[in-house]
PDB file of C-alpha atoms in Angstrom:
ATOM      1  CA  MET A   8     192.022  75.001 136.345  1.00  0.00           C
ATOM      2  CA  ALA A   9     195.115  77.541 136.541  1.00  0.00           C
ATOM      3  CA  PHE A  10     193.408  81.124 136.708  1.00  0.00           C
ATOM      4  CA  GLU A  11     191.720  79.571 139.679  1.00  0.00           C
ATOM      5  CA  LYS A  12     195.087  79.709 141.932  1.00  0.00           C
ATOM      6  CA  TYR A  13     195.663  82.714 140.815  1.00  0.00           C
ATOM      7  CA  PHE A  14     191.994  84.619 141.306  1.00  0.00           C
ATOM      8  CA  PRO A  15     192.042  85.773 144.784  1.00  0.00           C
ATOM      9  CA  GLU A  16     189.005  84.279 146.984  1.00  0.00           C
ATOM     10  CA  ILE A  17     187.162  86.643 148.150  1.00  0.00           C
ATOM     11  CA  LEU A  18     186.743  88.559 145.276  1.00  0.00           C
ATOM     12  CA  ARG A  19     185.264  85.579 143.282  1.00  0.00           C
ATOM     13  CA  GLU A  20     182.678  85.116 145.605  1.00  0.00           C
ATOM     14  CA  LEU A  21     181.960  88.678 145.111  1.00  0.00           C
ATOM     15  CA  LEU A  22     181.667  89.347 141.733  1.00  0.00           C
ATOM     16  CA  LYS A  23     179.828  85.624 142.249  1.00  0.00           C
ATOM     17  CA  ASN A  24     177.040  87.276 144.663  1.00  0.00           C
ATOM     18  CA  ILE A  25     177.106  90.755 142.209  1.00  0.00           C
ATOM     19  CA  GLU A  26     176.638  88.816 139.290  1.00  0.00           C
ATOM     20  CA  LYS A  27     173.039  88.378 141.103  1.00  0.00           C
ATOM     21  CA  ILE A  28     171.606  91.593 141.195  1.00  0.00           C
ATOM     22  CA  PRO A  29     169.151  91.510 138.016  1.00  0.00           C
ATOM     23  CA  THR A  30     170.740  93.493 135.282  1.00  0.00           C
ATOM     24  CA  TYR A  31     174.325  92.860 135.941  1.00  0.00           C
ATOM     25  CA  GLY A  32     174.758  89.750 134.629  1.00  0.00           C
ATOM     26  CA  GLU A  33     178.640  88.904 134.960  1.00  0.00           C
ATOM     27  CA  ARG A  34     180.213  91.918 132.341  1.00  0.00           C
ATOM     28  CA  GLY A  35     178.075  94.517 134.682  1.00  0.00           C
ATOM     29  CA  ALA A  36     179.452  93.286 137.483  1.00  0.00           C
ATOM     30  CA  SER A  37     182.631  93.072 136.570  1.00  0.00           C
ATOM     31  CA  ARG A  38     183.190  96.455 135.689  1.00  0.00           C
ATOM     32  CA  LEU A  39     181.672  97.274 139.159  1.00  0.00           C
ATOM     33  CA  VAL A  40     183.653  95.865 141.253  1.00  0.00           C
ATOM     34  CA  TYR A  41     186.777  96.566 139.192  1.00  0.00           C
ATOM     35  CA  ASN A  42     186.493 101.192 139.351  1.00  0.00           C
ATOM     36  CA  PHE A  43     184.756 100.099 142.663  1.00  0.00           C
ATOM     37  CA  LEU A  44     188.385  99.116 144.071  1.00  0.00           C
ATOM     38  CA  LYS A  45     190.205 101.976 142.012  1.00  0.00           C
ATOM     39  CA  LEU A  46     188.903 103.961 144.773  1.00  0.00           C
ATOM     40  CA  PRO A  47     190.864 105.266 147.800  1.00  0.00           C
ATOM     41  CA  LYS A  48     190.648 102.625 150.063  1.00  0.00           C
ATOM     42  CA  GLU A  49     188.814 105.071 153.313  1.00  0.00           C
ATOM     43  CA  GLU A  50     186.167 104.860 149.751  1.00  0.00           C
ATOM     44  CA  ARG A  51     185.374 101.702 149.919  1.00  0.00           C
ATOM     45  CA  LEU A  52     185.208 101.540 153.267  1.00  0.00           C
ATOM     46  CA  ARG A  53     182.696 104.105 153.813  1.00  0.00           C
ATOM     47  CA  ILE A  54     180.696 102.405 151.109  1.00  0.00           C
ATOM     48  CA  ALA A  55     180.695  99.123 152.340  1.00  0.00           C
ATOM     49  CA  ASN A  56     179.323 101.004 155.349  1.00  0.00           C
ATOM     50  CA  LEU A  57     176.775 102.039 153.610  1.00  0.00           C
ATOM     51  CA  MET A  58     176.355  99.170 151.885  1.00  0.00           C
ATOM     52  CA  MET A  59     175.460  97.746 155.624  1.00  0.00           C
ATOM     53  CA  LYS A  60     173.596 100.417 156.923  1.00  0.00           C
ATOM     54  CA  ALA A  61     170.592 100.577 154.491  1.00  0.00           C
ATOM     55  CA  SER A  62     170.520  96.352 154.210  1.00  0.00           C
ATOM     56  CA  GLU A  63     169.929  97.108 158.113  1.00  0.00           C
ATOM     57  CA  SER A  64     167.579 100.165 157.771  1.00  0.00           C
ATOM     58  CA  ILE A  65     166.000  99.746 154.613  1.00  0.00           C
ATOM     59  CA  ILE A  66     162.345  98.547 154.107  1.00  0.00           C
ATOM     60  CA  THR A  67     159.559  98.209 151.878  1.00  0.00           C
ATOM     61  CA  CYS A  68     156.409 100.132 152.204  1.00  0.00           C
ATOM     62  CA  SER A  69     153.570  98.484 153.309  1.00  0.00           C
ATOM     63  CA  GLU A  70     150.884 100.211 151.347  1.00  0.00           C
ATOM     64  CA  CYS A  71     152.703 101.654 148.109  1.00  0.00           C
ATOM     65  CA  GLY A  72     155.945  99.555 148.003  1.00  0.00           C
ATOM     66  CA  ILE A  73     158.742 101.894 147.872  1.00  0.00           C
ATOM     67  CA  VAL A  74     162.066 101.285 148.991  1.00  0.00           C
ATOM     68  CA  SER A  75     161.862 104.115 152.339  1.00  0.00           C
ATOM     69  CA  ASP A  76     163.444 104.190 155.910  1.00  0.00           C
ATOM     70  CA  MET A  77     159.671 104.171 158.263  1.00  0.00           C
ATOM     71  CA  ASP A  78     157.046 102.224 157.387  1.00  0.00           C
ATOM     72  CA  PRO A  79     154.562 103.869 155.646  1.00  0.00           C
ATOM     73  CA  CYS A  80     156.575 105.386 153.807  1.00  0.00           C
ATOM     74  CA  ARG A  81     156.813 109.490 153.761  1.00  0.00           C
ATOM     75  CA  ILE A  82     154.750 109.231 150.873  1.00  0.00           C
ATOM     76  CA  CYS A  83     151.850 107.706 151.994  1.00  0.00           C
ATOM     77  CA  SER A  84     151.923 108.651 155.432  1.00  0.00           C
ATOM     78  CA  ASP A  85     151.986 112.556 154.072  1.00  0.00           C
ATOM     79  CA  GLU A  86     148.335 114.191 154.676  1.00  0.00           C
ATOM     80  CA  GLY A  87     148.871 116.752 152.008  1.00  0.00           C
ATOM     81  CA  ARG A  88     149.590 114.369 149.721  1.00  0.00           C
ATOM     82  CA  ASN A  89     146.019 113.081 147.045  1.00  0.00           C
ATOM     83  CA  ARG A  90     144.830 109.571 147.457  1.00  0.00           C
ATOM     84  CA  ARG A  91     142.913 109.779 145.003  1.00  0.00           C
ATOM     85  CA  TYR A  92     145.192 109.881 142.083  1.00  0.00           C
ATOM     86  CA  ILE A  93     148.201 106.456 141.832  1.00  0.00           C
ATOM     87  CA  CYS A  94     150.386 106.840 139.953  1.00  0.00           C
ATOM     88  CA  VAL A  95     151.522 103.455 139.003  1.00  0.00           C
ATOM     89  CA  VAL A  96     154.884 102.459 138.195  1.00  0.00           C
ATOM     90  CA  GLU A  97     157.203  99.299 137.691  1.00  0.00           C
ATOM     91  CA  GLU A  98     160.105  99.827 139.985  1.00  0.00           C
ATOM     92  CA  SER A  99     160.186 102.549 143.214  1.00  0.00           C
ATOM     93  CA  SER A 100     163.734 104.104 141.309  1.00  0.00           C
ATOM     94  CA  ASP A 101     160.772 105.051 138.905  1.00  0.00           C
ATOM     95  CA  ALA A 102     158.599 106.685 141.921  1.00  0.00           C
ATOM     96  CA  TYR A 103     161.635 109.135 142.843  1.00  0.00           C
ATOM     97  CA  ALA A 104     162.870 110.572 139.396  1.00  0.00           C
ATOM     98  CA  ILE A 105     159.164 110.916 139.785  1.00  0.00           C
ATOM     99  CA  GLU A 106     158.864 112.749 142.714  1.00  0.00           C
ATOM    100  CA  LYS A 107     162.429 114.744 142.016  1.00  0.00           C
ATOM    101  CA  LEU A 108     160.422 116.855 139.208  1.00  0.00           C
ATOM    102  CA  GLU A 109     157.555 117.828 143.221  1.00  0.00           C
ATOM    103  CA  ARG A 110     154.735 118.810 140.845  1.00  0.00           C
ATOM    104  CA  TYR A 111     152.933 115.933 140.862  1.00  0.00           C
ATOM    105  CA  LYS A 112     150.774 115.356 144.351  1.00  0.00           C
ATOM    106  CA  GLY A 113     149.032 111.889 143.983  1.00  0.00           C
ATOM    107  CA  VAL A 114     150.868 108.581 145.670  1.00  0.00           C
ATOM    108  CA  TYR A 115     152.367 105.725 144.311  1.00  0.00           C
ATOM    109  CA  HIS A 116     152.411 102.126 143.345  1.00  0.00           C
ATOM    110  CA  VAL A 117     155.451 100.010 142.863  1.00  0.00           C
ATOM    111  CA  LEU A 118     154.894  96.864 141.002  1.00  0.00           C
ATOM    112  CA  TRP A 119     157.854  95.898 141.705  1.00  0.00           C
ATOM    113  CA  GLY A 120     159.093  94.245 138.111  1.00  0.00           C
ATOM    114  CA  ARG A 121     156.635  94.242 134.818  1.00  0.00           C
ATOM    115  CA  ILE A 122     155.257  91.714 133.378  1.00  0.00           C
ATOM    116  CA  SER A 123     158.094  89.436 131.311  1.00  0.00           C
ATOM    117  CA  PRO A 124     157.499  86.005 129.664  1.00  0.00           C
ATOM    118  CA  LEU A 125     161.311  85.532 128.226  1.00  0.00           C
ATOM    119  CA  GLU A 126     162.251  85.817 132.758  1.00  0.00           C
ATOM    120  CA  GLY A 127     158.991  84.113 133.775  1.00  0.00           C
ATOM    121  CA  ILE A 128     157.637  87.419 135.287  1.00  0.00           C
ATOM    122  CA  SER A 129     154.119  87.365 134.521  1.00  0.00           C
ATOM    123  CA  PRO A 130     150.916  88.832 136.389  1.00  0.00           C
ATOM    124  CA  GLU A 131     150.784  87.077 139.931  1.00  0.00           C
ATOM    125  CA  ASP A 132     154.314  88.011 140.353  1.00  0.00           C
ATOM    126  CA  LEU A 133     154.050  91.208 140.645  1.00  0.00           C
ATOM    127  CA  ASN A 134     152.575  93.639 143.431  1.00  0.00           C
ATOM    128  CA  ILE A 135     149.008  93.968 141.542  1.00  0.00           C
ATOM    129  CA  PRO A 136     146.353  92.318 144.402  1.00  0.00           C
ATOM    130  CA  LYS A 137     147.507  95.890 146.460  1.00  0.00           C
ATOM    131  CA  LEU A 138     147.036  98.182 144.093  1.00  0.00           C
ATOM    132  CA  LEU A 139     142.955  96.671 143.269  1.00  0.00           C
ATOM    133  CA  GLU A 140     142.915  96.965 147.251  1.00  0.00           C
ATOM    134  CA  ARG A 141     144.292 101.149 147.641  1.00  0.00           C
ATOM    135  CA  VAL A 142     141.712 101.493 144.652  1.00  0.00           C
ATOM    136  CA  GLU A 143     138.597 100.383 146.320  1.00  0.00           C
ATOM    137  CA  LYS A 144     140.225 101.496 149.682  1.00  0.00           C
ATOM    138  CA  ASN A 145     141.028 105.408 148.332  1.00  0.00           C
ATOM    139  CA  GLN A 146     138.016 105.440 146.274  1.00  0.00           C
ATOM    140  CA  ALA A 147     140.334 106.494 143.570  1.00  0.00           C
ATOM    141  CA  LYS A 148     139.951 109.329 140.617  1.00  0.00           C
ATOM    142  CA  GLU A 149     142.614 108.282 138.060  1.00  0.00           C
ATOM    143  CA  VAL A 150     145.545 105.564 137.883  1.00  0.00           C
ATOM    144  CA  ILE A 151     148.463 106.550 135.878  1.00  0.00           C
ATOM    145  CA  LEU A 152     149.999 103.947 134.572  1.00  0.00           C
ATOM    146  CA  ALA A 153     153.782 105.017 134.105  1.00  0.00           C
ATOM    147  CA  THR A 154     155.594 101.486 133.088  1.00  0.00           C
ATOM    148  CA  ASN A 155     158.869 102.158 131.286  1.00  0.00           C
ATOM    149  CA  PRO A 156     158.523 102.717 127.269  1.00  0.00           C
ATOM    150  CA  ASN A 157     159.997  99.245 125.807  1.00  0.00           C
ATOM    151  CA  VAL A 158     157.528  95.720 124.515  1.00  0.00           C
ATOM    152  CA  GLU A 159     157.727  94.818 128.840  1.00  0.00           C
ATOM    153  CA  GLY A 160     156.117  98.059 129.699  1.00  0.00           C
ATOM    154  CA  GLU A 161     153.597  98.395 127.311  1.00  0.00           C
ATOM    155  CA  ALA A 162     152.243  94.547 127.762  1.00  0.00           C
ATOM    156  CA  THR A 163     152.193  95.586 131.589  1.00  0.00           C
ATOM    157  CA  ALA A 164     150.293  98.569 131.122  1.00  0.00           C
ATOM    158  CA  ASN A 165     147.735  97.032 129.171  1.00  0.00           C
ATOM    159  CA  TYR A 166     147.005  94.264 131.100  1.00  0.00           C
ATOM    160  CA  LEU A 167     147.006  96.544 133.927  1.00  0.00           C
ATOM    161  CA  TYR A 168     144.784  99.231 131.734  1.00  0.00           C
ATOM    162  CA  LYS A 169     142.117  95.259 131.157  1.00  0.00           C
ATOM    163  CA  LEU A 170     142.468  94.242 134.630  1.00  0.00           C
ATOM    164  CA  LEU A 171     141.094  97.841 136.091  1.00  0.00           C
ATOM    165  CA  LYS A 172     138.295  98.810 133.368  1.00  0.00           C
ATOM    166  CA  ARG A 173     136.720  95.400 134.094  1.00  0.00           C
ATOM    167  CA  LYS A 174     136.687  95.437 137.934  1.00  0.00           C
ATOM    168  CA  PHE A 175     136.165  99.533 138.022  1.00  0.00           C
ATOM    169  CA  PRO A 176     134.462 100.456 134.575  1.00  0.00           C
ATOM    170  CA  ASN A 177     134.218 103.957 136.331  1.00  0.00           C
ATOM    171  CA  LEU A 178     137.266 104.762 136.929  1.00  0.00           C
ATOM    172  CA  THR A 179     139.818 106.751 134.637  1.00  0.00           C
ATOM    173  CA  ILE A 180     143.071 105.279 133.637  1.00  0.00           C
ATOM    174  CA  SER A 181     145.356 107.138 131.783  1.00  0.00           C
ATOM    175  CA  ARG A 182     149.075 107.021 130.127  1.00  0.00           C
ATOM    176  CA  VAL A 183     151.591 108.596 130.603  1.00  0.00           C
ATOM    177  CA  SER A 184     152.363 110.450 127.302  1.00  0.00           C
ATOM    178  CA  PHE A 185     155.990 109.461 125.500  1.00  0.00           C
ATOM    179  CA  GLY A 186     158.072 111.847 124.567  1.00  0.00           C
ATOM    180  CA  LEU A 187     160.265 109.132 126.411  1.00  0.00           C
ATOM    181  CA  SER A 188     161.656 107.571 123.546  1.00  0.00           C
ATOM    182  CA  PHE A 189     161.042 104.153 122.734  1.00  0.00           C
ATOM    183  CA  GLY A 190     162.925 101.166 124.318  1.00  0.00           C
ATOM    184  CA  GLY A 191     163.578 103.836 127.479  1.00  0.00           C
ATOM    185  CA  PHE A 192     163.094 104.484 131.380  1.00  0.00           C
ATOM    186  CA  ILE A 193     161.321 106.049 133.301  1.00  0.00           C
ATOM    187  CA  GLU A 194     164.109 106.885 135.884  1.00  0.00           C
ATOM    188  CA  PHE A 195     166.737 107.796 133.380  1.00  0.00           C
ATOM    189  CA  THR A 196     164.550 109.914 131.023  1.00  0.00           C
ATOM    190  CA  ASP A 197     165.593 113.918 131.787  1.00  0.00           C
ATOM    191  CA  SER A 198     163.245 116.014 133.635  1.00  0.00           C
ATOM    192  CA  LEU A 199     161.817 118.177 131.151  1.00  0.00           C
ATOM    193  CA  SER A 200     161.044 115.461 129.213  1.00  0.00           C
ATOM    194  CA  LEU A 201     159.379 113.665 131.893  1.00  0.00           C
ATOM    195  CA  GLU A 202     157.531 116.606 133.435  1.00  0.00           C
ATOM    196  CA  LYS A 203     155.708 116.732 130.302  1.00  0.00           C
ATOM    197  CA  SER A 204     155.032 113.159 129.503  1.00  0.00           C
ATOM    198  CA  ILE A 205     153.024 113.187 132.884  1.00  0.00           C
ATOM    199  CA  GLU A 206     150.959 116.696 132.895  1.00  0.00           C
ATOM    200  CA  ASN A 207     150.388 114.883 128.842  1.00  0.00           C
ATOM    201  CA  ARG A 208     148.954 111.738 129.781  1.00  0.00           C
ATOM    202  CA  LYS A 209     146.661 111.019 127.831  1.00  0.00           C
ATOM    203  CA  LYS A 210     143.233 108.592 129.064  1.00  0.00           C
ATOM    204  CA  LEU A 211     143.369 105.220 127.994  1.00  0.00           C
TER     205      LEU A 211
END
């Protein structure tokens, strides 16, 4: 094809690989790459170097599943955290968004996703067995379900509620209240709304 004759091979490879990142797709990958290439060369090299360092040093906490540079992560290693309160989130970015508020003093549990039949993601694909293990080991008092306020997040919260209630009948299970708009994402929610949603969580 004439297009392939003129289009740089390295760009084709870069776009093809960035498309593999969840939620990007062809259009998102194209926007990211071309905006990246508009930056001064020094900035591009600095970002590329940081990406290399992150790829080599960032790991997943074996306890809570959050991305970190140490295992256990800094939150799980903090003796001042109340391990009897476990806040369940879909992704590490959600946990860090809540942590940024500096109000919640429990620990987190990252599911690494949410139940989504359309995407072929079932409960078996999520970090659920470790959650059950931690609830028992920590003698958890409350599990806070802080999945996103959308169809998939609600389905995931509902599944976890039924599973946890069956296995731990005396466990308090709560859901973050939705001053958060339905269809939104926790990581993009403004601090005030997020703080209120945690503080005003509803017991299920």
